[in-house]
mmCIF file of C-alpha atoms (C1' of nucleotides) in Angstrom:
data_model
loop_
_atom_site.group_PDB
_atom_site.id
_atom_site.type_symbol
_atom_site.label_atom_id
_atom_site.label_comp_id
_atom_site.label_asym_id
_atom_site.label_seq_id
_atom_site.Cartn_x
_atom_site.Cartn_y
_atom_site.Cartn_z
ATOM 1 C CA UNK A 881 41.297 -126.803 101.776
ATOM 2 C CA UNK A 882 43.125 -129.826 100.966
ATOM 3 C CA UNK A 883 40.397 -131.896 102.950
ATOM 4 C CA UNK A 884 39.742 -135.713 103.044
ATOM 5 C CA UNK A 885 35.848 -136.649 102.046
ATOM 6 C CA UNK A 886 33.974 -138.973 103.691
ATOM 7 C CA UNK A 887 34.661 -141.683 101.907
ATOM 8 C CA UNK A 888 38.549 -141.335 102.814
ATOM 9 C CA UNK A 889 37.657 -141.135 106.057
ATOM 10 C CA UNK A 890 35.670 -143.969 106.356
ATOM 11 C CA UNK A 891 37.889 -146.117 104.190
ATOM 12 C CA UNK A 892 40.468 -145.360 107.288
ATOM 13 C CA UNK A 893 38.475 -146.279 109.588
ATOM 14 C CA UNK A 894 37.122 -149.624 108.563
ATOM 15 C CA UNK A 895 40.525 -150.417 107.242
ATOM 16 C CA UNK A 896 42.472 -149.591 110.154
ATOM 17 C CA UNK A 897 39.622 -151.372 112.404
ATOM 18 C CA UNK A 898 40.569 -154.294 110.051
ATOM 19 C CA UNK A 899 44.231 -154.338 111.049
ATOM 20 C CA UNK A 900 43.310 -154.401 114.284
ATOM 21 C CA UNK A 901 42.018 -158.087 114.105
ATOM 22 C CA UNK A 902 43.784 -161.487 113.667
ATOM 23 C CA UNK A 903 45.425 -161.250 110.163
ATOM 24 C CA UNK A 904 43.869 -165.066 109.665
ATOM 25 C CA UNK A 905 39.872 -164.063 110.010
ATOM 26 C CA UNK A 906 37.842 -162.697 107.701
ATOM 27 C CA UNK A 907 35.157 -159.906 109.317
ATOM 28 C CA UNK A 908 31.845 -159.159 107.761
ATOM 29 C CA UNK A 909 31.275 -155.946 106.311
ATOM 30 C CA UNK A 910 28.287 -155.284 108.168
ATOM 31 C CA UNK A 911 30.601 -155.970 111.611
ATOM 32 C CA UNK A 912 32.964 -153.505 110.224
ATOM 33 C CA UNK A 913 30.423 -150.669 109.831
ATOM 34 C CA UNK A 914 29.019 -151.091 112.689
ATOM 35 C CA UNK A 915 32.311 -150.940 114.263
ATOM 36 C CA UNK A 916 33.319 -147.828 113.071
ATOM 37 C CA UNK A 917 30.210 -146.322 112.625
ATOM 38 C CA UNK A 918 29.328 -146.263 108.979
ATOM 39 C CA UNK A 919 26.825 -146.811 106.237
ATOM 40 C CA UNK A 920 27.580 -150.223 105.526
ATOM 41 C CA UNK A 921 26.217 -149.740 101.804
ATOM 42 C CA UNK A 922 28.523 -147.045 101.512
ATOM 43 C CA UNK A 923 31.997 -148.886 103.220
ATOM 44 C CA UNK A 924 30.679 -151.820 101.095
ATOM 45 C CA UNK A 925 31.656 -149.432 97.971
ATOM 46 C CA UNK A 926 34.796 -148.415 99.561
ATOM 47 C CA UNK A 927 35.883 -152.500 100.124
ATOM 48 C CA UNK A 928 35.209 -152.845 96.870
ATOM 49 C CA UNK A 929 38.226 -150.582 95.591
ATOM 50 C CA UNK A 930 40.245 -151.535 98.193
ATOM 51 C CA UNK A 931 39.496 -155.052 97.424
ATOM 52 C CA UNK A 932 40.079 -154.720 93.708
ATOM 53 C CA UNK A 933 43.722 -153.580 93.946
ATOM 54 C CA UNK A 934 44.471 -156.029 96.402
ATOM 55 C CA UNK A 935 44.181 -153.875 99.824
ATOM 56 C CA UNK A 936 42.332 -156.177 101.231
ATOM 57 C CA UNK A 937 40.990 -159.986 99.982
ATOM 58 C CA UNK A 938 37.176 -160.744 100.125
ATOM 59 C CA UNK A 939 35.360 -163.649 100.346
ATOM 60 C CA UNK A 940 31.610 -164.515 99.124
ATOM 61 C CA UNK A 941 29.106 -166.145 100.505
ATOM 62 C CA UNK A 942 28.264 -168.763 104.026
ATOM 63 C CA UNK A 943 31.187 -167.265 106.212
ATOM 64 C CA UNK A 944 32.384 -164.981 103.762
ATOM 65 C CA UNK A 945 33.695 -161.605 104.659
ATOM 66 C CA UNK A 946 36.829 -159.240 104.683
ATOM 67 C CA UNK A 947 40.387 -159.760 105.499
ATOM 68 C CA UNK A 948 43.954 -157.401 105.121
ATOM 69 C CA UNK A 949 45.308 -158.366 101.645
ATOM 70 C CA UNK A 950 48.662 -157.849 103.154
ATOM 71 C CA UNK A 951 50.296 -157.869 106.523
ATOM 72 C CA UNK A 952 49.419 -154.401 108.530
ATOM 73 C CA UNK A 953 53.156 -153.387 108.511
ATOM 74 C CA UNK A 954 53.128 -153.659 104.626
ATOM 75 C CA UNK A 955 50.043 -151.137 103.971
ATOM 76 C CA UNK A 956 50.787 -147.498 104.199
ATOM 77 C CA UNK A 957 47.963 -144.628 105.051
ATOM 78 C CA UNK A 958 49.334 -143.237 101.696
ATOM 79 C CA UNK A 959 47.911 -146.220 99.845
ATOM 80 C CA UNK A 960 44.675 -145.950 101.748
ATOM 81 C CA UNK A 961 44.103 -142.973 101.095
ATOM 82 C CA UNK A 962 45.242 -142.836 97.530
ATOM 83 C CA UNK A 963 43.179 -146.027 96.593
ATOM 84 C CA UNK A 964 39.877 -144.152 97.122
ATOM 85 C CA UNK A 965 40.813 -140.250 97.054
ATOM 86 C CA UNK A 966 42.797 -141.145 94.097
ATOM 87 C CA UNK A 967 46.847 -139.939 93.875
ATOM 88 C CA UNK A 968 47.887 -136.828 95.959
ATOM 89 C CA UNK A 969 47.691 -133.687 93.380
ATOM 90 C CA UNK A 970 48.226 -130.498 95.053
ATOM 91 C CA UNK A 971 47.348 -128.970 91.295
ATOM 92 C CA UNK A 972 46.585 -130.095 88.128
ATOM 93 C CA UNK A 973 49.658 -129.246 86.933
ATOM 94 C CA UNK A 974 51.909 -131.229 88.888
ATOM 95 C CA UNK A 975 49.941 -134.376 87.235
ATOM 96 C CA UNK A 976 49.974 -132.266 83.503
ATOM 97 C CA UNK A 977 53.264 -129.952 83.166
ATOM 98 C CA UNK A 978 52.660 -129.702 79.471
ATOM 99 C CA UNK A 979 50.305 -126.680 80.410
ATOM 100 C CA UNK A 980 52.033 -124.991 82.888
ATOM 101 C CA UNK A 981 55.821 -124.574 81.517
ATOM 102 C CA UNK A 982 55.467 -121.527 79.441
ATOM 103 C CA UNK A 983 55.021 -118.041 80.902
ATOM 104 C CA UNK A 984 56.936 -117.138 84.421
ATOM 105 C CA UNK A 985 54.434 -117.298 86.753
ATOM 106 C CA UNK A 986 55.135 -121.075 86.993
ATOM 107 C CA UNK A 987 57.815 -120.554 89.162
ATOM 108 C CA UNK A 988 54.536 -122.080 91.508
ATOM 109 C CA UNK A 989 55.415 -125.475 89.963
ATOM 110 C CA UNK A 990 58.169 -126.495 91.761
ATOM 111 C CA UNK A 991 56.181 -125.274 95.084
ATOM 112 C CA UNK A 992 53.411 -127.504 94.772
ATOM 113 C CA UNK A 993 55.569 -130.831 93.358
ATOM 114 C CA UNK A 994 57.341 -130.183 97.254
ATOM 115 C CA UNK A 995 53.571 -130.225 98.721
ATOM 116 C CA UNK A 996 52.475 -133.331 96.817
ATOM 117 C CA UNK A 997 56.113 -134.577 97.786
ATOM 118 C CA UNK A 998 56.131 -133.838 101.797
ATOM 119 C CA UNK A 999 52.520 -135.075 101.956
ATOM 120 C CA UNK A 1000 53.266 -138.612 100.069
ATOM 121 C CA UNK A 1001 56.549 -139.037 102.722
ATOM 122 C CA UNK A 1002 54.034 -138.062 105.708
ATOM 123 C CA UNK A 1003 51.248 -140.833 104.765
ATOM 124 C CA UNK A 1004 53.843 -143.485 103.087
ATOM 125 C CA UNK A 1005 55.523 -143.608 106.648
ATOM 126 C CA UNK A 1006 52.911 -144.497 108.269
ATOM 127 C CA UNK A 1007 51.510 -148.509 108.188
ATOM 128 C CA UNK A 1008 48.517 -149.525 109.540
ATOM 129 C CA UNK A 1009 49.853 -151.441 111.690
ATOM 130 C CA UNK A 1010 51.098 -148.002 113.467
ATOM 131 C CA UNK A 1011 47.612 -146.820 113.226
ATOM 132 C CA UNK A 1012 45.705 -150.126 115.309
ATOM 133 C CA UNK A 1013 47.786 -150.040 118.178
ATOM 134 C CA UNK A 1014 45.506 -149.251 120.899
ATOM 135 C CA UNK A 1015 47.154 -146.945 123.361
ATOM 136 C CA UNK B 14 43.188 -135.493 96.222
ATOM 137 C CA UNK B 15 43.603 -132.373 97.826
ATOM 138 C CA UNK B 16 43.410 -130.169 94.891
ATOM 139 C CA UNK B 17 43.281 -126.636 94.299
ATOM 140 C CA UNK B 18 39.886 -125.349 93.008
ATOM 141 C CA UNK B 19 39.924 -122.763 89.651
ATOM 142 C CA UNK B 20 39.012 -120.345 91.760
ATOM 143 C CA UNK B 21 43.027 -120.908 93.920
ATOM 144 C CA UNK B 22 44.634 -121.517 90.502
ATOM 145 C CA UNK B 23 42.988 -118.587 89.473
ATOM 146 C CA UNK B 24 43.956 -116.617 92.840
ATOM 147 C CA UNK B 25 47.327 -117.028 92.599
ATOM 148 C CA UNK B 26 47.923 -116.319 89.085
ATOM 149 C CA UNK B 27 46.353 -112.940 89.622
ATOM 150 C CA UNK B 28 48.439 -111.631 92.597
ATOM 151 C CA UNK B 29 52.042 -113.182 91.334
ATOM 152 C CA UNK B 30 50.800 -111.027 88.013
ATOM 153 C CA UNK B 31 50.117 -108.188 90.146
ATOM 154 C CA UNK B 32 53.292 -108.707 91.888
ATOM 155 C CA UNK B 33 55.341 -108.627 89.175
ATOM 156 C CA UNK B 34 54.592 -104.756 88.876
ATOM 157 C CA UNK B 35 55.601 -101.565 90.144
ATOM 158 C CA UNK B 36 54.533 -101.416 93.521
ATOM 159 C CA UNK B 37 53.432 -97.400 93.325
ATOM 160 C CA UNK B 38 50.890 -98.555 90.393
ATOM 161 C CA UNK B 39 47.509 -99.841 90.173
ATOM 162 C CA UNK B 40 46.254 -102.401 87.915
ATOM 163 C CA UNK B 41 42.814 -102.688 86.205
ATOM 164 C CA UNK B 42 40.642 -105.480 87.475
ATOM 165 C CA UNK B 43 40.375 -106.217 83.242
ATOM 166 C CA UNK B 44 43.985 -106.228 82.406
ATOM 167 C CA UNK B 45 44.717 -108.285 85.136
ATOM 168 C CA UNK B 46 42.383 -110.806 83.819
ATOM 169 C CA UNK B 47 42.986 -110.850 80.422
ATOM 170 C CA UNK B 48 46.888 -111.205 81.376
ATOM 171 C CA UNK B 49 46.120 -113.998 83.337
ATOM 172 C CA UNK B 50 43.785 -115.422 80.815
ATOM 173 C CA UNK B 51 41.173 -115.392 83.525
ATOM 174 C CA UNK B 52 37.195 -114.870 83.260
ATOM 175 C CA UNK B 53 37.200 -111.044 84.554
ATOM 176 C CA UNK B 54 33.601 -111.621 86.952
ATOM 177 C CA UNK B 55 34.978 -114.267 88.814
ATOM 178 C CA UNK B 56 38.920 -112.909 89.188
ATOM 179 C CA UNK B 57 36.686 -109.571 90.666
ATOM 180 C CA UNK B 58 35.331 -111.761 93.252
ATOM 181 C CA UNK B 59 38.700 -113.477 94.361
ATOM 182 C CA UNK B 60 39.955 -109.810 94.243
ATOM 183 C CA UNK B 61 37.411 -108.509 96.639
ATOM 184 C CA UNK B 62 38.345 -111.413 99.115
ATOM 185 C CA UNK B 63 41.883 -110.170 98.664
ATOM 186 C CA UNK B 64 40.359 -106.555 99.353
ATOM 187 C CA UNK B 65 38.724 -107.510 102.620
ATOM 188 C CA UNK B 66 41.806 -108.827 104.060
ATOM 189 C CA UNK B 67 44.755 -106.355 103.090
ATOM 190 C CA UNK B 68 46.586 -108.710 100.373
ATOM 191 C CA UNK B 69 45.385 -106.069 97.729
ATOM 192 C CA UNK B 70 44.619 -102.372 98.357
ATOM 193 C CA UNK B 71 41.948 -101.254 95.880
ATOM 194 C CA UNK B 72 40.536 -97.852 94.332
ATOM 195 C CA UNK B 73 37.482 -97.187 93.199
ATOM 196 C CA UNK B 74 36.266 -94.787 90.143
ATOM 197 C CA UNK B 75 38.397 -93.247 87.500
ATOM 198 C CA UNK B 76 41.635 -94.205 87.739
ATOM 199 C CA UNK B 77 40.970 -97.129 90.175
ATOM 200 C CA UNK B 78 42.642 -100.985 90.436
ATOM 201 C CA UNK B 79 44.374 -102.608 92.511
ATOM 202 C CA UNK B 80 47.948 -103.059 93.700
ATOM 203 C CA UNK B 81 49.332 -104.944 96.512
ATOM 204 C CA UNK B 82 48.561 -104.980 100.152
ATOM 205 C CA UNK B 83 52.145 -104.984 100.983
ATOM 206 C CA UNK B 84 55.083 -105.507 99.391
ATOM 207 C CA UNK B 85 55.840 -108.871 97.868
ATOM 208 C CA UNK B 86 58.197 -110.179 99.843
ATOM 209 C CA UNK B 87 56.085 -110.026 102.509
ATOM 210 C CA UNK B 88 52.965 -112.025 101.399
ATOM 211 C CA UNK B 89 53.309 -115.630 101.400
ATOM 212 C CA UNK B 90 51.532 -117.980 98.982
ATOM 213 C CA UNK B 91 49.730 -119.434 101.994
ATOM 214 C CA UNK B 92 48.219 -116.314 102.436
ATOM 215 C CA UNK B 93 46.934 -116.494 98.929
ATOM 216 C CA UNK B 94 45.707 -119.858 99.189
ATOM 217 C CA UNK B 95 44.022 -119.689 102.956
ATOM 218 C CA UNK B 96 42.348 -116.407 101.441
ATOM 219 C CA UNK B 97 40.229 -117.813 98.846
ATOM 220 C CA UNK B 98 40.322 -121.806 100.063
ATOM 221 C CA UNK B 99 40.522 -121.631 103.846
ATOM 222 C CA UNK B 100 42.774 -122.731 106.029
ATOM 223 C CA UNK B 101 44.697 -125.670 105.344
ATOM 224 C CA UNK B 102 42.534 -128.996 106.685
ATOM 225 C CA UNK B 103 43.799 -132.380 105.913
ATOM 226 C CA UNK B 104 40.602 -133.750 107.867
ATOM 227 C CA UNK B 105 38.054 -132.433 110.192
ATOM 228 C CA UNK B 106 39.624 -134.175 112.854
ATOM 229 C CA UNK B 107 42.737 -131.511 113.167
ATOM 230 C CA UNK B 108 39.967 -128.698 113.367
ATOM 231 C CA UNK B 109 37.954 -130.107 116.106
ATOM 232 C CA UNK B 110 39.514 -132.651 117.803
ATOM 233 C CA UNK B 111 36.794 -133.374 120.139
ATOM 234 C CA UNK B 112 34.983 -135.755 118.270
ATOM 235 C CA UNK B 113 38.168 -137.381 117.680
ATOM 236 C CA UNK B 114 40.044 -138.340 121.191
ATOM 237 C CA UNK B 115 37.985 -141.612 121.629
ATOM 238 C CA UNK B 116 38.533 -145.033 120.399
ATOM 239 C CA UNK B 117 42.162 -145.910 119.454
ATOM 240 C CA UNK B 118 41.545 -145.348 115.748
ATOM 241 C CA UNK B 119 43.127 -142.160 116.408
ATOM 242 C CA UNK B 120 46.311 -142.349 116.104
ATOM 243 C CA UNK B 121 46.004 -141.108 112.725
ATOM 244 C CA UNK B 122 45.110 -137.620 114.515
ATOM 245 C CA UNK B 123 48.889 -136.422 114.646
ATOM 246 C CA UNK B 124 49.133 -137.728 110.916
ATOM 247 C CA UNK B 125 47.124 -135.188 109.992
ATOM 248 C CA UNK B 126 48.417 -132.755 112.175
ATOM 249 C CA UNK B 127 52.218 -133.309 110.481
ATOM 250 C CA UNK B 128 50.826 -133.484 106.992
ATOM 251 C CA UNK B 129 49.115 -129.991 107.602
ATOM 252 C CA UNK B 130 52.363 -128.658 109.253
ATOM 253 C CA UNK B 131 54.100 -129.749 106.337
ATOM 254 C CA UNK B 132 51.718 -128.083 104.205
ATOM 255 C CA UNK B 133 51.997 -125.077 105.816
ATOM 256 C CA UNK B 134 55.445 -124.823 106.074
ATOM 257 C CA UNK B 135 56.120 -125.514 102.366
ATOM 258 C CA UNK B 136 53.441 -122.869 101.138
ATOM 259 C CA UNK B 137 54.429 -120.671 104.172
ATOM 260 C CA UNK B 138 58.099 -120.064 103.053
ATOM 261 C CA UNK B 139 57.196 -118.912 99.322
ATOM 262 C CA UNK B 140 56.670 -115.218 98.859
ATOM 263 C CA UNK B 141 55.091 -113.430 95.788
ATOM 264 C CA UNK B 142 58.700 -112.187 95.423
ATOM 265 C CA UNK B 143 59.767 -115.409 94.892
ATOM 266 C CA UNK B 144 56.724 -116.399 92.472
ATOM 267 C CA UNK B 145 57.067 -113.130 90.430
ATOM 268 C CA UNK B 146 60.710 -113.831 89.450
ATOM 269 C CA UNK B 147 61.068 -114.131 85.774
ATOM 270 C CA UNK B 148 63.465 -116.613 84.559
ATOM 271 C "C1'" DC C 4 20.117 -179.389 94.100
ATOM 272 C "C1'" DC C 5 18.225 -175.804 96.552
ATOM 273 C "C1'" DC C 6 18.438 -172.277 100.069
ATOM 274 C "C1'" DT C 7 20.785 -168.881 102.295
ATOM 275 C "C1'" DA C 8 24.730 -165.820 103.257
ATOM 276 C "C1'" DA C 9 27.664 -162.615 101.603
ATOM 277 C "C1'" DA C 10 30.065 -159.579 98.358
ATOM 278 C "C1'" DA C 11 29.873 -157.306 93.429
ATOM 279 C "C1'" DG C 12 27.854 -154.304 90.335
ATOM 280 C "C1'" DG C 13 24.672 -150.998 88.464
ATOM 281 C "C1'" DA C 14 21.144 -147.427 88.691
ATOM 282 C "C1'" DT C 15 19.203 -143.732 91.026
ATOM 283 C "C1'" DA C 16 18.360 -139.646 94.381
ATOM 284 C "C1'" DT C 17 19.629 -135.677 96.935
ATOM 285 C "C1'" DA C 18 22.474 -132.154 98.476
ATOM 286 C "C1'" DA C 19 26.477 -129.441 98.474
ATOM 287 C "C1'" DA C 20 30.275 -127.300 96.266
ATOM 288 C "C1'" DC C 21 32.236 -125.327 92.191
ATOM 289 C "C1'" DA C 22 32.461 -122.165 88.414
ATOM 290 C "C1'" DG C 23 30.723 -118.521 86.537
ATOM 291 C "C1'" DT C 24 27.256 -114.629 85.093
ATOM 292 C "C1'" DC C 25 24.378 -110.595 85.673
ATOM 293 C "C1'" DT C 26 22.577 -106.628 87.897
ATOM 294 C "C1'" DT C 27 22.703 -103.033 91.038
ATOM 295 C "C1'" DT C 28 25.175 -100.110 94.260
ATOM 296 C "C1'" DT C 29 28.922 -97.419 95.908
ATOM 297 C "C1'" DT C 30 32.842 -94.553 95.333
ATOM 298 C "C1'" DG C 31 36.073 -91.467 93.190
ATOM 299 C "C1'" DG C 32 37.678 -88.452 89.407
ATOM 300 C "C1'" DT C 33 36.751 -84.904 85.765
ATOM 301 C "C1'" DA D 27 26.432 -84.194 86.707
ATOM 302 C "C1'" DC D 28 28.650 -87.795 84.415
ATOM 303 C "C1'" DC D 29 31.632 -91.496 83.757
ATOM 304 C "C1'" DA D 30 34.816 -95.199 85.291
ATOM 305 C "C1'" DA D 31 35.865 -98.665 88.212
ATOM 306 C "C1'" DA D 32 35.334 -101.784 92.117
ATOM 307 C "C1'" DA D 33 31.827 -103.885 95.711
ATOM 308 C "C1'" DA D 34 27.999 -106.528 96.708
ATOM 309 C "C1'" DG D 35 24.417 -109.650 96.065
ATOM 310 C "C1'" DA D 36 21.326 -112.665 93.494
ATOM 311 C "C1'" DC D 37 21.103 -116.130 90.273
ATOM 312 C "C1'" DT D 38 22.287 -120.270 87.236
ATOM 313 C "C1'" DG D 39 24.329 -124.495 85.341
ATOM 314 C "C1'" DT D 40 27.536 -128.265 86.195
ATOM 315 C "C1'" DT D 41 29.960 -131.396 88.767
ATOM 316 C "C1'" DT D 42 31.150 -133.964 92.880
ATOM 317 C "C1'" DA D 43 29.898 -135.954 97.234
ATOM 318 C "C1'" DT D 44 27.106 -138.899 99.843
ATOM 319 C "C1'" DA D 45 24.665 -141.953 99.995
ATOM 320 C "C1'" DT D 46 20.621 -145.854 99.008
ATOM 321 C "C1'" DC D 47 18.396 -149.594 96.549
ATOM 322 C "C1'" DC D 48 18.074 -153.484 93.679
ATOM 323 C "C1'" DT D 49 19.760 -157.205 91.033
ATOM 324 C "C1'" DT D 50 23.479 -160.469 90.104
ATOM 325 C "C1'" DT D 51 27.158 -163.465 91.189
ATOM 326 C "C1'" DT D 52 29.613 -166.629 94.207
ATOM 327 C "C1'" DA D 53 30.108 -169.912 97.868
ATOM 328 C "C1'" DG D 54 28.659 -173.211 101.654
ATOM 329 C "C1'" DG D 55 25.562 -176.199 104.040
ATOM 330 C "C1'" DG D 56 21.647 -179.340 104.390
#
DNA sequence: CCCTAAAAGGATATAAACAGTCTTTTTGGT
DNA sequence: ACCAAAAAGACTGTTTATATCCTTTTAGGG
């Protein structure tokens, strides 16, 4: 349980390949897939989101293409991953208490607001920049 | 991301219910469900999963039901979530790491790795005792 | 101004997973 | 033998995942 899809995956990828490159140069999108090995219609979707809440900045047409929105060290994994797996909800009733509070077998509650908690601090600390260092 | 499905909500619910009882009694599949405010075919199936794997002993005929495996304290809501959602897999990567080792991109292996760690440990340290405390 | 390159947006297709139901079988008690 | 209860398996409808395709918009270059 709990895993990423596909589409969280590849958003990773391509983004993190994108860190790897000069902040200052856009890359195609059809570079990028083939980079990291992905259907470039579907990471085309993916840049899209990430594009729309500022991830990363695009550019249209003749030597057009993709860049970081921000500098590596400023994006976390947590955003990443959030911007197309949408926010980190161990159980709907971390996001909706209002149907959870009555009866005691919500002493479960408080369990899975530490889950959504402990995974947010694991994937907020982590920038791409940490993830496009090549060993 | 990284939600429970009904059928976990549903899991849970039923066993903290069931370990909120006297140990020495069984439980009708029906009560169980109705207490739970669960649809009685598909708590049965979650049930027999339990079944299979010792969380819940179970009687057949006249007289039949369940009751716990063991006693509360010693069955952890991991347990109950691995049992009817598998084991806990931020990505495919942390189950078969093979396909993963190349290419720099991963260093968001071990990212994974903590966040199921930290999973696991939250989940892991939760007992039905705990859960079937009333306030 | 037109042509081409590139991303944006929308519609569609297929497959898998989820959520649940129904029926039949097995087992145990009376 | 009969009844009560869980086990097991087949079946169904809905939703989500995983794409692909096509048209539109935007930008640059000749």
């Amino acid at each position: 349980m709990m895993e990423l899809t596909r589409k969280g995956e590849y958003a990773i990828r391509g983004i993190v390949y994108l860190a790897g490159k000069q902040t200052d140069k856009v890359c195609l999108l059809s570079d990028i897939a083939e980079a990291v090995n992905v259907p470039p219609t579907f990471l085309a979707k993916i840049f899209q989101q990430f594009s729309k809440i500022g991830l990363v900045k695009s550019y249209r047409g003749t030597g057009g293409g993709f860049m970081l929105g921000r500098p590596p060290e400023q994006i976390t994994l947590l955003e990443v991953v959030e911007a197309v797996e949408g926010p980190i909800l161990p159980n709907r009733c971390v996001a909706a208490p209002t149907d959870c509070e009555r009866s005691c077998d919500c002493n479960v509650h408080p369990v899975w607001q530490r889950v959504q908690s402990e995974v947010r601090q694991v994937l907020g600390g982590v920038s791409l920049k940490d993830l496009a260092i090549c060993k």
